[in-house]
Coordinates of N, CA and C and ligand atoms in Angstrom, one line a residue:
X996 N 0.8 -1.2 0.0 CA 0.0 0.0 0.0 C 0.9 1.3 0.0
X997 N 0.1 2.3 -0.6 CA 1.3 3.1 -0.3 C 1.1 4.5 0.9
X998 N 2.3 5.1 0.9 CA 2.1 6.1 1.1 C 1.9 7.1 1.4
X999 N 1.0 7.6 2.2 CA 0.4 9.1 1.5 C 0.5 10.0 2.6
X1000 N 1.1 11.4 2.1 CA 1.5 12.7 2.8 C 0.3 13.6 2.8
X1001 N -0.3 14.1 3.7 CA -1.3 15.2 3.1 C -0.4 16.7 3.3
X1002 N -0.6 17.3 2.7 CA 0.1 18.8 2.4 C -1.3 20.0 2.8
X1003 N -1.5 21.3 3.6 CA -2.6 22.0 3.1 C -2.3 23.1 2.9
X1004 N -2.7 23.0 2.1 CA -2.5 24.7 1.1 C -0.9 24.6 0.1
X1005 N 0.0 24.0 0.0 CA 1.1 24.1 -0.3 C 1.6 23.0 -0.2
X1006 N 3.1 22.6 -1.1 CA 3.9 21.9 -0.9 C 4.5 22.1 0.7
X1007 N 4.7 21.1 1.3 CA 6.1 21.7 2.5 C 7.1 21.6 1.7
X1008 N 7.9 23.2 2.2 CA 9.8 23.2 1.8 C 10.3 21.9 1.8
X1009 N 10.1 21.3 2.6 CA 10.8 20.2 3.5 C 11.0 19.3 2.6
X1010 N 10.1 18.8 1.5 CA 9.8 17.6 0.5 C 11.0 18.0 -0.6
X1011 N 11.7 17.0 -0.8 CA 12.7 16.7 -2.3 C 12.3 15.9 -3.0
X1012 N 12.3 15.7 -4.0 CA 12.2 14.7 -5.0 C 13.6 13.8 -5.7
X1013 N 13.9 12.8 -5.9 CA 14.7 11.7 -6.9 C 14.3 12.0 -8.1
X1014 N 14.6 12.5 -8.6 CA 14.4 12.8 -10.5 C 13.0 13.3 -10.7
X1015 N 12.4 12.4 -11.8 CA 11.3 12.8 -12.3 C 10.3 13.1 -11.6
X1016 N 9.5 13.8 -11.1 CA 7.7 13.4 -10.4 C 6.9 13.0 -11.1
X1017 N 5.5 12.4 -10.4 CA 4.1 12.8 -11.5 C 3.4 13.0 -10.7
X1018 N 3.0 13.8 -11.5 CA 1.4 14.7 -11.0 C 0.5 14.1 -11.3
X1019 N -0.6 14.8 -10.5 CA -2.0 14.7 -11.4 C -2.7 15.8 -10.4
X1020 N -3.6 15.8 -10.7 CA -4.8 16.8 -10.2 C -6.1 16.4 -10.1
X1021 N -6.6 16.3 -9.5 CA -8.3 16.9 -9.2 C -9.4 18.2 -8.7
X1022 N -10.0 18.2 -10.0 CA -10.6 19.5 -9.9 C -12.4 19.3 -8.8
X1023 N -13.0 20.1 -9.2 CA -14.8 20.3 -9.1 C -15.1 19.9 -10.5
X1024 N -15.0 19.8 -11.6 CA -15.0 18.8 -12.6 C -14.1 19.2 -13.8
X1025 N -14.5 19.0 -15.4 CA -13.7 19.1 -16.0 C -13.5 20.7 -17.3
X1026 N -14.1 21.5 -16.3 CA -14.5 22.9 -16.9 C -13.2 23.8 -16.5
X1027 N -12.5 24.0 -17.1 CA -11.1 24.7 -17.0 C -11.8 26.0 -16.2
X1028 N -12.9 26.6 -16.7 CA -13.1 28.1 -15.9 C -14.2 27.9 -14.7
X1029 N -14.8 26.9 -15.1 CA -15.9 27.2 -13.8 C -15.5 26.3 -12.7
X1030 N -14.2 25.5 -13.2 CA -13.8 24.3 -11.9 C -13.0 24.6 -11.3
X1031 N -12.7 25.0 -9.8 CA -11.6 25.2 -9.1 C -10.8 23.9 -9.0
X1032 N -9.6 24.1 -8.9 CA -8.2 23.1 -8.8 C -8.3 23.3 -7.0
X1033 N -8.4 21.0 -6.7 CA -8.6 21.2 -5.2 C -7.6 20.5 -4.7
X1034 N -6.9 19.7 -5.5 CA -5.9 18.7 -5.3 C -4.8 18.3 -5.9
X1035 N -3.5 18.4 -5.8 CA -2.2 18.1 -6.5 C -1.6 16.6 -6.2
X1036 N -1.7 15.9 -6.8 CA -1.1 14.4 -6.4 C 0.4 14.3 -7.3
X1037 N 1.8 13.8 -6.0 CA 2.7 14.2 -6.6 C 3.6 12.8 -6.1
X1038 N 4.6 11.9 -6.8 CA 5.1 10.7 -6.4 C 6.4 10.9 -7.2
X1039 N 7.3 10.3 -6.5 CA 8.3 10.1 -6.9 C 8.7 8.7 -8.0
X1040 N 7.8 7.9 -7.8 CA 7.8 6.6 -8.2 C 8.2 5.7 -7.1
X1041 N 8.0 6.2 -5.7 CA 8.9 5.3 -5.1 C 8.2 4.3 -4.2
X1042 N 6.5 5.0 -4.1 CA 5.5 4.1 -3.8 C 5.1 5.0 -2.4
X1043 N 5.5 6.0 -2.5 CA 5.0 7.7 -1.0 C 4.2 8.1 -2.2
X1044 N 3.1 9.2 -1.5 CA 2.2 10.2 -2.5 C 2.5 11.6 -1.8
X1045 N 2.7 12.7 -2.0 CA 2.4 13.6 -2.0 C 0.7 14.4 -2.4
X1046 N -0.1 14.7 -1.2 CA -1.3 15.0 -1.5 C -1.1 16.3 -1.3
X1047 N -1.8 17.4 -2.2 CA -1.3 19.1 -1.5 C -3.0 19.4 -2.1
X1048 N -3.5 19.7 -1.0 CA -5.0 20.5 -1.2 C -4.4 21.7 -1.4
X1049 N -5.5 22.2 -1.9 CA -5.2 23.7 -2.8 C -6.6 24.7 -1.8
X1050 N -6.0 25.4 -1.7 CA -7.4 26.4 -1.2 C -7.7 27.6 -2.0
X1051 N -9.1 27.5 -2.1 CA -9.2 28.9 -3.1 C -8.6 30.2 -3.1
X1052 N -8.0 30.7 -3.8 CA -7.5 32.2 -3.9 C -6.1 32.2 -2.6
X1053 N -5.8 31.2 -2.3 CA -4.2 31.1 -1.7 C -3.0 30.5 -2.4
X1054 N -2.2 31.6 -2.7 CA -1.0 30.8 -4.0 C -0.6 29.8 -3.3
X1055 N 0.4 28.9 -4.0 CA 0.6 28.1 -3.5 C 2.6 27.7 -4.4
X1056 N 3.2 28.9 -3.5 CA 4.3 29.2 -4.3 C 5.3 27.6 -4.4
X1057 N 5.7 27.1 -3.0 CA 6.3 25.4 -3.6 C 6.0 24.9 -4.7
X1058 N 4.9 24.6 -4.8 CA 4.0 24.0 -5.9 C 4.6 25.0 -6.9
X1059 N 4.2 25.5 -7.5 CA 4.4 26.6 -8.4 C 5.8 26.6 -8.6
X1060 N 6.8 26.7 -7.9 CA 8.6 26.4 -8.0 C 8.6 25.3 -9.0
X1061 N 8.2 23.9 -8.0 CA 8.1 22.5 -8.9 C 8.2 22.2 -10.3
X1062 N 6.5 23.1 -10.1 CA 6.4 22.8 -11.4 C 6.8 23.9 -12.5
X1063 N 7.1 24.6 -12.3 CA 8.1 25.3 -13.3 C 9.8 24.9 -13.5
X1064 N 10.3 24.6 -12.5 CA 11.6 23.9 -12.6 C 12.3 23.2 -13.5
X1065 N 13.2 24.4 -14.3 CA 13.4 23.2 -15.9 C 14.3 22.2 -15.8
X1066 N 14.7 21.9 -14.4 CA 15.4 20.8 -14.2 C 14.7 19.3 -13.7
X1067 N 13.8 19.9 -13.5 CA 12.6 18.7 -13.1 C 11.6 18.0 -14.2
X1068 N 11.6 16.8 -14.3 CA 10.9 16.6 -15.1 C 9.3 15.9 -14.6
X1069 N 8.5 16.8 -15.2 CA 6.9 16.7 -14.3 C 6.2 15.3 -15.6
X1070 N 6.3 14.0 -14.8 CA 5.4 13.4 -15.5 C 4.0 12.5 -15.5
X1071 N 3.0 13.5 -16.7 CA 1.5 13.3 -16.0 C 0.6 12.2 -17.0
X1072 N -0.9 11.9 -16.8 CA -1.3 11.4 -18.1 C -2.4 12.1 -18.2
X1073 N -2.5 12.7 -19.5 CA -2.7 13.3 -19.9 C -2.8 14.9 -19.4
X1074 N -1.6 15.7 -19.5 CA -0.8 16.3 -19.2 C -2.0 17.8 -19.3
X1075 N -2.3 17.9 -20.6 CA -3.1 18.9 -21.2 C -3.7 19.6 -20.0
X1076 N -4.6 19.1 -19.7 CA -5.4 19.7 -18.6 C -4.9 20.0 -17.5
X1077 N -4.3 19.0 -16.8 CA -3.8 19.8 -15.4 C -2.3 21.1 -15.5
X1078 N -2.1 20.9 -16.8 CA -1.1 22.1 -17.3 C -2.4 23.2 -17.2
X1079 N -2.9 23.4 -17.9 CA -3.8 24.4 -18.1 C -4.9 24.6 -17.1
X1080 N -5.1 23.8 -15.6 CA -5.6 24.3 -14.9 C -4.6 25.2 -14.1
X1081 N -3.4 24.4 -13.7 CA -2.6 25.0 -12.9 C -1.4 26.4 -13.4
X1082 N -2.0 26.2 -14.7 CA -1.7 28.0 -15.5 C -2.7 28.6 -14.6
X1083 N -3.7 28.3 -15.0 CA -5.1 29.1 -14.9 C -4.9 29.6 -13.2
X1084 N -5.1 28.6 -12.1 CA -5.3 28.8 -11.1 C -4.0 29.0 -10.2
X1085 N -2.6 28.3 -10.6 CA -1.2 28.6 -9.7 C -0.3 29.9 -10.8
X1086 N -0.9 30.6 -11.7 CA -0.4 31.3 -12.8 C 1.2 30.7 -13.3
X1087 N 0.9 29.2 -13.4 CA 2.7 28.8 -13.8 C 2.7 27.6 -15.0
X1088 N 3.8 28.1 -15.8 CA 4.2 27.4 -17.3 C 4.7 26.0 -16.7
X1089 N 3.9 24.9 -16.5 CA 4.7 23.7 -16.1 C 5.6 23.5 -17.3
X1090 N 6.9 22.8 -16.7 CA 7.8 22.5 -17.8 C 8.9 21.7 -16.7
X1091 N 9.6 21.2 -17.6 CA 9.6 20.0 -18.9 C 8.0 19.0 -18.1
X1092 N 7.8 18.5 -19.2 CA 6.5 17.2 -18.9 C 6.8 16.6 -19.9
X1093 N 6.0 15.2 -19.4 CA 6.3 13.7 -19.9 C 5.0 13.0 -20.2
X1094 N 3.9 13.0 -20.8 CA 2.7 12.1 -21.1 C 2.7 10.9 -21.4
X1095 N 2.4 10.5 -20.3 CA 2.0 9.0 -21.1 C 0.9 8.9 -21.8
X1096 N -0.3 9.9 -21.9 CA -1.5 9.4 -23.1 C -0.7 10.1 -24.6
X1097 N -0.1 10.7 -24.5 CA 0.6 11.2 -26.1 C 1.3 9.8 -26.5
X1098 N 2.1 9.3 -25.4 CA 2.9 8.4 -25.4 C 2.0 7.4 -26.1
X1099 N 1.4 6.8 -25.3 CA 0.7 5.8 -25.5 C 0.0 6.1 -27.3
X1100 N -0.6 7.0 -27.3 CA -1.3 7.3 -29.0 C -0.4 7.5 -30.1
X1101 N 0.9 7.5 -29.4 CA 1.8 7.5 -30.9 C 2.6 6.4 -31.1
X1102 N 2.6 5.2 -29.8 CA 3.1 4.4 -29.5 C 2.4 2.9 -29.7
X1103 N 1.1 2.7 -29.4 CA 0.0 1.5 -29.3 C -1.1 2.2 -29.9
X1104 N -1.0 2.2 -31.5 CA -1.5 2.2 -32.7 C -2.6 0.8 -33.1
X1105 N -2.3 0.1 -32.2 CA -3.2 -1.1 -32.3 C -4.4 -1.4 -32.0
X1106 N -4.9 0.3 -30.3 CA -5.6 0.0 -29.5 C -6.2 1.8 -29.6
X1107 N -7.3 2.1 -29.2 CA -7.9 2.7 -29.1 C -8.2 3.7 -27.5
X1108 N -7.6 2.6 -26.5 CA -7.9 2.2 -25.4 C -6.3 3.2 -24.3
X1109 N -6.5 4.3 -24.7 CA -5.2 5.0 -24.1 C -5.8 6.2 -22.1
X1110 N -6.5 5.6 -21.8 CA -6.8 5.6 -20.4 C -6.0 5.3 -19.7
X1111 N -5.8 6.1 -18.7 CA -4.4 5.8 -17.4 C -5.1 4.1 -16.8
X1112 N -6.8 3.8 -16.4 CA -6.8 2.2 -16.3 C -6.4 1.1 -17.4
X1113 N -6.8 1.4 -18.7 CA -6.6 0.9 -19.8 C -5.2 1.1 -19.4
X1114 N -4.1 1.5 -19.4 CA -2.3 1.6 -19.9 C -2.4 0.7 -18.5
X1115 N -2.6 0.7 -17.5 CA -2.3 0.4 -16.3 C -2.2 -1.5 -15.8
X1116 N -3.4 -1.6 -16.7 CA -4.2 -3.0 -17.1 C -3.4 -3.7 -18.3
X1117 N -3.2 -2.9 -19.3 CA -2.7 -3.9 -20.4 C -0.7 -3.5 -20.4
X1118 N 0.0 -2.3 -19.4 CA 1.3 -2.5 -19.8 C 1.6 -3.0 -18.1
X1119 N 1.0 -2.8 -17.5 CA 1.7 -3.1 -16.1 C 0.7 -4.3 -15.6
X1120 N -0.4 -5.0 -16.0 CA -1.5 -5.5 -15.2 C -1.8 -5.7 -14.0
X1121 N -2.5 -4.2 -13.5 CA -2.5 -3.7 -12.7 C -4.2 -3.1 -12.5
X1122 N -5.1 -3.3 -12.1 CA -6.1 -3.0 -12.0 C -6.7 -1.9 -11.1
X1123 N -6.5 -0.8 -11.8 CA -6.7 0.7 -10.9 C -8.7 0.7 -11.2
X1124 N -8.9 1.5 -10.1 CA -10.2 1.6 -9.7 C -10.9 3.6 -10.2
X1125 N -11.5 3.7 -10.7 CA -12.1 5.0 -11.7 C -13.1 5.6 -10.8
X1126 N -13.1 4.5 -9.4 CA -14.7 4.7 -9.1 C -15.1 6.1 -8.4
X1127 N -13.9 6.9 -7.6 CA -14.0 8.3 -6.8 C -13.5 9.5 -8.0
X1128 N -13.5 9.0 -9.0 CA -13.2 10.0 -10.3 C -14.4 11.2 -9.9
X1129 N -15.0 11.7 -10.0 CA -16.5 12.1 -9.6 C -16.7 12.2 -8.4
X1130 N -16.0 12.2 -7.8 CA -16.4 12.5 -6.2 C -16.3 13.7 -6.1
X1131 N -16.3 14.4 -4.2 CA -16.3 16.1 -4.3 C -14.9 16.3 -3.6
X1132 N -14.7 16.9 -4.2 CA -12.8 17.0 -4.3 C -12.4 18.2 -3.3
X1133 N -13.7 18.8 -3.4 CA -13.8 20.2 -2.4 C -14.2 20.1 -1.2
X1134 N -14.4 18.9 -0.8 CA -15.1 18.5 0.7 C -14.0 19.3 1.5
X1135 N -14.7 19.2 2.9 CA -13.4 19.5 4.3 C -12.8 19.2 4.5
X1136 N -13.1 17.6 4.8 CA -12.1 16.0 4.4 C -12.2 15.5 3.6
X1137 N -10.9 15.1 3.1 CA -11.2 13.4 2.2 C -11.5 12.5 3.2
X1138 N -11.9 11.9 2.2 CA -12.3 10.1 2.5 C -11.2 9.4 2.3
X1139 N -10.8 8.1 3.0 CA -9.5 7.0 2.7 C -9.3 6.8 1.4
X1140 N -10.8 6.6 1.3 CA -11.3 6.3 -0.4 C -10.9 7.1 -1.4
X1141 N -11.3 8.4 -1.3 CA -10.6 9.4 -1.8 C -9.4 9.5 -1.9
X1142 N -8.1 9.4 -1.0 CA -6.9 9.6 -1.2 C -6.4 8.4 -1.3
X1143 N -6.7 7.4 -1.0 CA -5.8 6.3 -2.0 C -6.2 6.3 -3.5
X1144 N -7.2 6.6 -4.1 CA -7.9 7.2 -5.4 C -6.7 7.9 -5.9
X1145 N -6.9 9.2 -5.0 CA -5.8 10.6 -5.4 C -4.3 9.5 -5.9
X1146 N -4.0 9.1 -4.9 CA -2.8 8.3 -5.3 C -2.2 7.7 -6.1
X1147 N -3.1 6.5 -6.3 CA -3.2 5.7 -7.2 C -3.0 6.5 -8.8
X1148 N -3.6 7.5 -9.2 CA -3.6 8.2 -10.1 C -1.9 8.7 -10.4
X1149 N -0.8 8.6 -9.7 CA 0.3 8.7 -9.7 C 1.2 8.1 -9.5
X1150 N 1.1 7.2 -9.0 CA 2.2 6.1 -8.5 C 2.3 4.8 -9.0
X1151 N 2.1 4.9 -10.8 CA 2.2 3.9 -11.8 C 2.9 4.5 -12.7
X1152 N 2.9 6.2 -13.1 CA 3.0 6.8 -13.9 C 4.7 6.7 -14.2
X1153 N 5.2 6.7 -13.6 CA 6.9 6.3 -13.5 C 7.2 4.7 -14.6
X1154 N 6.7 3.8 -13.8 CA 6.5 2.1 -14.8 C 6.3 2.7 -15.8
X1155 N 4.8 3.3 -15.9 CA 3.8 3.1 -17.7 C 5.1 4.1 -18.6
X1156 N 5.6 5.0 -17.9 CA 6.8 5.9 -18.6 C 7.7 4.9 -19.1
X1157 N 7.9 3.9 -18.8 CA 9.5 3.2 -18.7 C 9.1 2.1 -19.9
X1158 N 7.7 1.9 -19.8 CA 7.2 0.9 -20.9 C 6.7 1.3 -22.5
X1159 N 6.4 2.1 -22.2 CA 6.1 3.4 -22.9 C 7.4 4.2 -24.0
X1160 N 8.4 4.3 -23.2 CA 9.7 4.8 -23.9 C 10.1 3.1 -24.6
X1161 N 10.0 2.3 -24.4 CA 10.7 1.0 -24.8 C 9.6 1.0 -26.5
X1162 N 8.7 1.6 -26.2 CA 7.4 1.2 -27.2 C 7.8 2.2 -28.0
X1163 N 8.5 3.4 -27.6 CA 8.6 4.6 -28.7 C 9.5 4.9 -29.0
X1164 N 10.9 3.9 -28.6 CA 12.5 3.8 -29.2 C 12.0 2.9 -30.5
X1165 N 11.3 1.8 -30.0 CA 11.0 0.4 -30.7 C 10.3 1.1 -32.5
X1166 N 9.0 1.9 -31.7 CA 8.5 2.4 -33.0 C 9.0 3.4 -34.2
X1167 N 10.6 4.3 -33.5 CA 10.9 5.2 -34.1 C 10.0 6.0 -33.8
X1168 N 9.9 6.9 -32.6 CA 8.6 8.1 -32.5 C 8.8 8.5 -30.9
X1169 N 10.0 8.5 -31.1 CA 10.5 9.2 -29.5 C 10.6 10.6 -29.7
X1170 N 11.4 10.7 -31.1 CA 11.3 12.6 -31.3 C 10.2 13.2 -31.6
X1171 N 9.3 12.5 -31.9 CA 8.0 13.3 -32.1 C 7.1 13.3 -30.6
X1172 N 7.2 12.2 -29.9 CA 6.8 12.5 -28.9 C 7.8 13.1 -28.1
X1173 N 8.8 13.5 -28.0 CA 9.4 14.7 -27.2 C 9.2 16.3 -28.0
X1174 N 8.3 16.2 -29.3 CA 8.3 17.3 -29.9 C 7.0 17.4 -29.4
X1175 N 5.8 16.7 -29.0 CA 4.6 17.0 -29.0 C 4.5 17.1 -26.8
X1176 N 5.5 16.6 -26.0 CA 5.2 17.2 -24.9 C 5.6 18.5 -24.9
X1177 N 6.7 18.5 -25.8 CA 7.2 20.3 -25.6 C 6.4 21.2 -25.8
X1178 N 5.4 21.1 -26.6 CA 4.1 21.7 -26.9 C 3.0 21.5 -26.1
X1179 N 3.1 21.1 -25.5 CA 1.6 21.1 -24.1 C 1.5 22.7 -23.2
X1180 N 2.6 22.8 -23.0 CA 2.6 24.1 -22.2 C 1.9 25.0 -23.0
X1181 N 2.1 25.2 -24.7 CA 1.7 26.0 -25.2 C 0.2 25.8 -25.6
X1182 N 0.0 24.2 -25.7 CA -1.6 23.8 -26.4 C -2.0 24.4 -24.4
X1183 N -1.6 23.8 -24.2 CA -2.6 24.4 -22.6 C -2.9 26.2 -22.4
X1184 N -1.9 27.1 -22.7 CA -2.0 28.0 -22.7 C -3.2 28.6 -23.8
X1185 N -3.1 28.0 -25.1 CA -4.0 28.0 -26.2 C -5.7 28.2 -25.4
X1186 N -5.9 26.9 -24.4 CA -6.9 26.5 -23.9 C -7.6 27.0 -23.4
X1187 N -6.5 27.9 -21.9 CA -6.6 28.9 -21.2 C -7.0 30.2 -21.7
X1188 N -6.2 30.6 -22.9 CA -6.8 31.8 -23.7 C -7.8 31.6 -24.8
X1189 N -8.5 30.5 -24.6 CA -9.9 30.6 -25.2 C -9.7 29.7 -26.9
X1190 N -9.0 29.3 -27.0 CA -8.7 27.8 -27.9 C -9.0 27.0 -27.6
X1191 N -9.6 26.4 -26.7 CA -10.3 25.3 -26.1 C -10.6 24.4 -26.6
X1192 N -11.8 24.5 -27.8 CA -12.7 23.5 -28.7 C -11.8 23.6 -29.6
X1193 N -10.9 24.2 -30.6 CA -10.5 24.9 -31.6 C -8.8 23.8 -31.7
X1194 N -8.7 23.3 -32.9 CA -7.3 22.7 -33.3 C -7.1 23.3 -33.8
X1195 N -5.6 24.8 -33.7 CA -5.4 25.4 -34.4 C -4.3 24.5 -35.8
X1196 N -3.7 23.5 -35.8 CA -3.6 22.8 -37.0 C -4.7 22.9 -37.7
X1197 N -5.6 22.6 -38.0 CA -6.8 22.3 -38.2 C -7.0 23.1 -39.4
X1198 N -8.1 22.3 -40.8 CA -7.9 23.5 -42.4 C -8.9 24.7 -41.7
Ligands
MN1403 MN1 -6.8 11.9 -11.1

């Protein structure tokens, strides 16, 4: 089992990281403007979680350091969004980042099925649970339920990385997916400033 630190309002100073992180987040749902950001889930890979509640309208400068840190590499699945919440709501450019759902869609062309349970199930067989996805993120307390949930959502993300790069050396498509996380900070920003629905590729 793993685990889990609660943080409130902020990172503590006190916490270092071993190389990479992953993140994740949980908002009020999936509306970049009308959802407040309530929760930062952050692991080393090493089987500890990092839980940092967010409180409305209090920065939350640690956090914010982190994830701007271009020596750190922040890695999430599906990166898009919680880049462009935590623009939105910690006003910060996360950088460098690592996806595993880019990963996985330029890498497992076979399968349709590029969900952090789906990757979790078919590269690690590991059966994660979706079921507090939908829960209220904004409560007083969490639930156990809730933060082993939070957790869980991070503390595979390191493996599915490792399986994932073996799958995009193998396919020829490592530079493109290092060309297409480089781009998240900016498709998120795109989001944030109102590109949202809109593929600016697109005829
Ligand atoms: Mn999550």
């Amino acid at each position: 089992m793993a685990q889990i630190i609660l943080h409130d309002g902020d990172l503590s100073p006190d916490v270092t990281f071993a190389g990479s992180v992953a993140v994740d987040t949980e908002t009020m749902g999936l509306h970049l403007w009308r959802d407040r950001l309530c929760l930062v889930q952050l692991s080393a890979g090493d089987g500890v979680c990092h839980l940092v509640r967010i409180h409305p309208g209090t920065p939350a400068p640690g956090l914010a350091a982190l994830m701007a840190d271009p020596d750190r590499e922040k890695i999430f699945h599906y990166a898009r969004f919680d880049v462009a919440v935590m623009l939105r709501r910690l006003g910060v450019v996360t950088a460098p980042i690592y996806c595993t759902k880019i990963a996985s869609r330029l890498c497992r062309t076979n399968t349709d099925a590029h969900g952090l349970r789906s990757l979790c199930k078919d590269l690690l067989g590991i059966e994660i649970s979706k079921q507090m996805q939908s829960s209220d993120w904004g409560a007083p307390t969490l639930s156990p339920e809730q933060m082993d949930y939070a957790a869980n959502d991070v503390l595979y993300l390191h493996r599915l990385r490792e399986t994932l790069d073996t799958m995009l050396e193998r396919e020829g498509r490592m530079d493109l997916a290092r060309a297409c996380f480089g781009f998240v900070p900016h498709r998120a920003a795109l989001d944030v400033a109102g590109w949202a629905d809109q593929d600016i590729f697109d005829h």
